[in-house]
Each structure stands twice: as structure tokens, then as C-alpha cells.
Short mmCIF file of C-alpha atoms in Angstrom, two decimals:
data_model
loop_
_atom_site.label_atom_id
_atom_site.label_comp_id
_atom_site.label_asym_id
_atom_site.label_seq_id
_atom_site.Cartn_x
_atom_site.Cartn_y
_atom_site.Cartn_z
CA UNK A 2 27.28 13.48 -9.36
CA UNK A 3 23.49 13.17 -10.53
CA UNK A 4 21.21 11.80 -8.81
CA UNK A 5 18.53 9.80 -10.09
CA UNK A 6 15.13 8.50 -9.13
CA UNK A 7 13.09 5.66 -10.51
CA UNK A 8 9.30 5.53 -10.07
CA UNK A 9 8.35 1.87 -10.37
CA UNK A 10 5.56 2.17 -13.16
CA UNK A 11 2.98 -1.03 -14.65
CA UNK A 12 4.00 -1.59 -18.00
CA UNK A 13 0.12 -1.50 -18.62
CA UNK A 14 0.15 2.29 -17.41
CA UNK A 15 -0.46 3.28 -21.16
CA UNK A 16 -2.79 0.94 -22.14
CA UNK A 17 -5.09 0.39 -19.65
CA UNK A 18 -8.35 2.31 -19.76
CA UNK A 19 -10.57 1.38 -17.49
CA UNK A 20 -14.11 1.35 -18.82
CA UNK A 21 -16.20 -0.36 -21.58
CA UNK A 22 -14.38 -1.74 -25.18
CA UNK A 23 -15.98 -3.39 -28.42
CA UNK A 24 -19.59 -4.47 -28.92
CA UNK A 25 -22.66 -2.83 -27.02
CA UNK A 26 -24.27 -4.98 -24.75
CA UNK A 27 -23.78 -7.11 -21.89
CA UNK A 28 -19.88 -7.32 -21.80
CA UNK A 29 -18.72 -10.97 -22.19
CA UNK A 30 -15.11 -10.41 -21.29
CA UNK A 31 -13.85 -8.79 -18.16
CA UNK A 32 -10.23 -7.74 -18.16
CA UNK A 33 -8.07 -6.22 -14.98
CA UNK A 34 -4.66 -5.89 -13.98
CA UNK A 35 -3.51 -7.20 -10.72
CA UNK A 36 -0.69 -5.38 -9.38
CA UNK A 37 1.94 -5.37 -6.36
CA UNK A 38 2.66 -9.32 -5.68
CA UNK A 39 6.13 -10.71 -5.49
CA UNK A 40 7.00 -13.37 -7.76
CA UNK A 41 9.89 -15.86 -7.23
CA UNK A 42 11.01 -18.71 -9.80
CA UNK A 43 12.02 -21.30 -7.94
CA UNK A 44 13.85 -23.75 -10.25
CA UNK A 45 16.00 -27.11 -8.90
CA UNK A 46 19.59 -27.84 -9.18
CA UNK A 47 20.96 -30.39 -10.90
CA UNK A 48 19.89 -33.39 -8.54
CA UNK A 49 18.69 -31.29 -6.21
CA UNK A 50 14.80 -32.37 -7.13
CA UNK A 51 14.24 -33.94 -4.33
CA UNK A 52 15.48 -31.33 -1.59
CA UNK A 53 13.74 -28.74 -3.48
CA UNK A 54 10.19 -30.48 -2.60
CA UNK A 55 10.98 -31.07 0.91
CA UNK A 56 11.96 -27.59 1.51
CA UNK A 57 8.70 -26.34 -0.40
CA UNK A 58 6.91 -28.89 1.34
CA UNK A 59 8.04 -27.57 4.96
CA UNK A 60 8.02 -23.99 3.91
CA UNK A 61 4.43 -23.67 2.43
CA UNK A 62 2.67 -26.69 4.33
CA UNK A 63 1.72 -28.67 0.77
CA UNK A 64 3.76 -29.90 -1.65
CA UNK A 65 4.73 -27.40 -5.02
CA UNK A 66 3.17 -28.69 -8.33
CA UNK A 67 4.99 -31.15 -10.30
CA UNK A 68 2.37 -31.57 -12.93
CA UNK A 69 0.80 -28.34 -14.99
CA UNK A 70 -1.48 -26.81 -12.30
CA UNK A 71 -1.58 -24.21 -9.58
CA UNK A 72 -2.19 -24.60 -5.63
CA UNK A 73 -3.21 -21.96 -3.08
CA UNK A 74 -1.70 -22.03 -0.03
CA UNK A 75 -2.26 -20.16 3.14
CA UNK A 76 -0.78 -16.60 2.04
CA UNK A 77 0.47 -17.89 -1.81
CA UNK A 78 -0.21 -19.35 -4.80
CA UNK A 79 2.89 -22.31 -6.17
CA UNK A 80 2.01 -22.24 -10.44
CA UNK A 81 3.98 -25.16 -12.19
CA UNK A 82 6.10 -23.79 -14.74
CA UNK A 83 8.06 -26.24 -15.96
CA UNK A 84 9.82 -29.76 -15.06
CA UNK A 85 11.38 -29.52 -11.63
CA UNK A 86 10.38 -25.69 -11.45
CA UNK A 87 7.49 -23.37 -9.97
CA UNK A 88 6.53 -19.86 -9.77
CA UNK A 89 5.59 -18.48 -5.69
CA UNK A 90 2.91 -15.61 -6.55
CA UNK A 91 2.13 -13.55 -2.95
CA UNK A 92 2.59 -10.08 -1.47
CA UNK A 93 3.29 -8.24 1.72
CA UNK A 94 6.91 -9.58 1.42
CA UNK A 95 6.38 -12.85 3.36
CA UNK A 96 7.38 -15.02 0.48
CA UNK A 97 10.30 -12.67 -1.21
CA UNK A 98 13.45 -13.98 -2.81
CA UNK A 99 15.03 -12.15 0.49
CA UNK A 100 12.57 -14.62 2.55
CA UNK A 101 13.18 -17.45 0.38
CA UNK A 102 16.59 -17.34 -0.20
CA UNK A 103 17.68 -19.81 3.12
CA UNK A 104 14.59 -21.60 2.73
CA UNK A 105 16.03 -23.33 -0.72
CA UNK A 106 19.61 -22.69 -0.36
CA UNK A 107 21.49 -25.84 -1.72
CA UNK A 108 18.42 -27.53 -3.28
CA UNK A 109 16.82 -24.83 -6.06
CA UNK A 110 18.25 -21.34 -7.83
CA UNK A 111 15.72 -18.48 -6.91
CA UNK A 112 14.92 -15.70 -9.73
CA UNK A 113 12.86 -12.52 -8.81
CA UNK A 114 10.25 -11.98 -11.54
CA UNK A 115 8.02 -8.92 -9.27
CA UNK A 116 8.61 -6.59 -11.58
CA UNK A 117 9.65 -8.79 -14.92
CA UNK A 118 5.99 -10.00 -15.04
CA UNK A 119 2.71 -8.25 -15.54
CA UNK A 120 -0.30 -10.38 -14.81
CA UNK A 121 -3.51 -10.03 -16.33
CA UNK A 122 -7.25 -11.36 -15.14
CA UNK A 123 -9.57 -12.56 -17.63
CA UNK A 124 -12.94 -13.95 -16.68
CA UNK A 125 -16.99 -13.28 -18.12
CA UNK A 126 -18.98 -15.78 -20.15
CA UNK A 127 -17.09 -15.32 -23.18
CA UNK A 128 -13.40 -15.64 -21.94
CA UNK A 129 -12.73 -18.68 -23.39
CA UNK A 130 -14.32 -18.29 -26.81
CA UNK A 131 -11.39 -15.29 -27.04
CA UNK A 132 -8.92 -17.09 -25.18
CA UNK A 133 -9.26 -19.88 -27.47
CA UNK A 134 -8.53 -17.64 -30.58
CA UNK A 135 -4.96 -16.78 -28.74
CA UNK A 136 -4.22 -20.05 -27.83
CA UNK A 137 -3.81 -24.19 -28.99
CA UNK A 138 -4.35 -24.94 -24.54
CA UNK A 139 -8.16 -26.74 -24.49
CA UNK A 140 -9.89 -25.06 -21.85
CA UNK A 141 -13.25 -26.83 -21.92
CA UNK A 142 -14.17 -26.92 -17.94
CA UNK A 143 -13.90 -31.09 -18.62
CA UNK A 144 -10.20 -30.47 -19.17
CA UNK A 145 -9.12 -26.92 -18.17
CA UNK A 146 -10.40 -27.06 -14.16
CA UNK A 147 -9.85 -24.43 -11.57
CA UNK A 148 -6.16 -25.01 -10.51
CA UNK A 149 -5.04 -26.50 -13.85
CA UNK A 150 -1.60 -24.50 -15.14
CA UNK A 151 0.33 -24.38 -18.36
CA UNK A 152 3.22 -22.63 -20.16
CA UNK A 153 2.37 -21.81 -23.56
CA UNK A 154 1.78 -18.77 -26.27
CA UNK A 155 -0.69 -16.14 -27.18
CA UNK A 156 0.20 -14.53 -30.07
CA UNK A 157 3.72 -15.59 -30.73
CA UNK A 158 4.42 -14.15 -26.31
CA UNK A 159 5.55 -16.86 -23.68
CA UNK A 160 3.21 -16.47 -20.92
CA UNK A 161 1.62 -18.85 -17.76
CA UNK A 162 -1.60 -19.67 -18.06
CA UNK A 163 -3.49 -20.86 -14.79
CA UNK A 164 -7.59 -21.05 -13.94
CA UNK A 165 -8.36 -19.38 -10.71
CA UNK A 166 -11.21 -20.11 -8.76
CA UNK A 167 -14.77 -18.87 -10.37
CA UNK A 168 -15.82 -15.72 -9.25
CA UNK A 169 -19.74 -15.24 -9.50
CA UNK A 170 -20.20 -18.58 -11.15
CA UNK A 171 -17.75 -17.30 -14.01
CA UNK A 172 -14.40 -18.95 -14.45
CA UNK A 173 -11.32 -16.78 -13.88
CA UNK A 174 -8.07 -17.06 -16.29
CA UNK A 175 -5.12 -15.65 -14.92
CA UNK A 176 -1.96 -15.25 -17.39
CA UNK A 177 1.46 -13.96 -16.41
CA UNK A 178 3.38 -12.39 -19.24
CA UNK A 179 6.96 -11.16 -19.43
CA UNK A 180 6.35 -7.00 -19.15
CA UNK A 181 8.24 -6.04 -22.40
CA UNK A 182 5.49 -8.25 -24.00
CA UNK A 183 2.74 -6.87 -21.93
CA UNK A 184 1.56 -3.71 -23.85
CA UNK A 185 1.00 -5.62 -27.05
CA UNK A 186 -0.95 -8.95 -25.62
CA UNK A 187 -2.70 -6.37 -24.07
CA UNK A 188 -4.36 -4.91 -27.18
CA UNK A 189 -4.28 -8.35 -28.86
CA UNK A 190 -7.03 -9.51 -25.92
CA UNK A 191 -8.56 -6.44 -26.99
CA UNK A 192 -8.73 -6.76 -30.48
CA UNK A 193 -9.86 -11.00 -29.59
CA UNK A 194 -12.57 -9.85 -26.94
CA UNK A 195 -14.17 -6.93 -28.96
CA UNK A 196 -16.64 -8.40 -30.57
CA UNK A 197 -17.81 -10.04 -27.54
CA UNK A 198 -17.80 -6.49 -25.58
CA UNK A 199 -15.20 -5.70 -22.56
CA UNK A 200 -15.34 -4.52 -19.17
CA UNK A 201 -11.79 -3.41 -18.18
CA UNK A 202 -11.81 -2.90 -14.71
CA UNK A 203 -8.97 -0.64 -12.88
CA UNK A 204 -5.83 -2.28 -11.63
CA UNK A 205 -6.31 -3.85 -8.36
CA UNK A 206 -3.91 -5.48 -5.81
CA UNK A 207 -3.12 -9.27 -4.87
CA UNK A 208 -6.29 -10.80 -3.30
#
């Protein structure tokens, strides 16, 4: 019998080329890839709301998001992605669906997104003048602050939308999209920044 061997590959392997895009200039968008995190969707069972919290509650020492935002905890980051639902974004393995599994057996259904999801870091001075040509979500600082989540569209593509914390005074927009969908947001952010110019930085791991 065959044998076959799978290389895990970024679904952003083809398109992204690290280096300058668009207008000359001082870039106003800044675009990277974050790679190798594990991503679990934790989602409640009928009922089961209430267990759920507690065991997020004891397992990550705060409670998980029940409104549209994101937390940080010690080693991971709990992104509200629906009612009764959230997303547990880490790496190194501590917070796997193999790890998590006991923690939430009974009270939620666990689904392993690591390698469903791509997840893309947008920040500069201009990154929500482009942003806001993708999306309806208001992300005026007033509205839009560092830790506040949704789960909405760009460009006809489901994706999770979260605001990091700033980096050099800049504010940082992380989006998760599903990886079949990945290439082509890709170049639409591309086509939205250009005029604007664009760093795009190389791929980088989980802070």
C-alpha cells in the first residue's frame, strides 16, 4: 500500500509576499500573518450555559465573553463568537481540544478550528479607513475599543473580527477567516489598502 505524507502548509503560502504593496510613501496599512496557535470553538449544550461558564471560569481564571469582545488571559485569548459560544486562541498545546476536552465535558461541544482558520493582523494609521470599505462593523476608537469582538463579513467571507491591544500607539485588528476563504480576502485587503500603501510583514508566530 502507498504511503502518503502531508506537509501542513498556510493557505496564505501563495499569496503572501512579504515586502511593500500600493502607493509610495509612508505605508498606512501593515498586514502579517500569524501562524501556529490552536484554536478551539467552544460552544454550550442545550442548557448547559451555565456549566459551560463555570468550567471556563475555573479553567482560565476569568470568565469567557458573553457579549461581542475578546479577553486575554494568562497564556490565551477567549473571542466571543456567538450566543453561548467562544473561540480559545493559544499555542504550545496547553489549551488544545485534547486539553480541553475533560475540562467541558457535559457542559459545551468542542470543535478544533487550528488549521480551519487563517488569521490575519492589520494595524497602521490607515487600517480602519480600509477596513471600513470591507465592512458595515463601526470601528471609531469611541465604539470599536481594544478587546471589543464581532462576527461579521468582508466581502461576502464570514470572519471574527477583534481589536488587539495598540502596538506603537497604532491600533491592531485581528480577523480570523475560514482558510478556503483566506487567499481571496487576502488580495481584497490588498486591493482596499493600496492606495493607502502596505507593509506586509512575514508570517510570524502566536505572541
Amino acid at each position: 500500500m502507498a504511503e502518503f505524507s502531508w506537509d501542513v502548509r498556510s493557505s496564505l503560502d501563495r499569496a503572501l509576499i512579504a515586502g511593500f504593496y500600493g502607493a509610495q510613501g509612508d505605508a498606512g496599512v501593515s498586514l502579517t500573518e500569524i501562524r501556529n496557535f490552536d484554536l478551539v470553538q467552544v460552544m454550550a449544550r442545550r442548557g448547559k450555559a451555565g456549566e459551560m461558564a463555570k468550567a471556563a471560569q475555573a479553567r482560565f481564571g476569568m470568565a469567557a465573553p458573553e457579549t461581542p469582545k475578546a479577553v486575554d488571559t494568562a497564556d490565551a485569548t477567549l473571542i466571543w463568537s456567538g450566543p453561548d459560544q467562544f473561540l480559545v486562541l493559544s499555542k504550545g498545546g496547553r489549551h488544545s481540544i485534547e486539553a480541553l476536552g475533560p475540562v467541558f465535558a457535559g457542559s459545551a461541544s468542542l470543535s478544533d478550528q487550528s488549521h480551519a482558520r487563517a488569521l490575519i493582523s492589520v494595524s497602521g494609521d490607515k487600517a480602519r479607513a480600509m477596513l471600513a470599505k470591507l465592512s458595515s462593523i463601526d470601528l471609531h476608537p469611541d465604539v470599536f475599543g481594544v478587546g471589543a469582538a464581532a462576527a461579521t463579513s468582508m466581502d461576502h467571507t464570514s470572519v471574527t473580527l477583534w481589536r488587539g491591544q495598540d502596538r506603537n500607539g497604532q491600533a491592531v485588528f485581528n480577523l480570523l477567516v475560514f482558510a478556503t476563504f483566506a487567499e481571496s480576502l487576502w488580495q481584497t485587503i490588498l486591493d482596499s489598502a493600496a492606495e493607502y500603501g502596505v507593509t506586509i510583514g512575514h508570517s510570524e508566530e502566536l505572541a
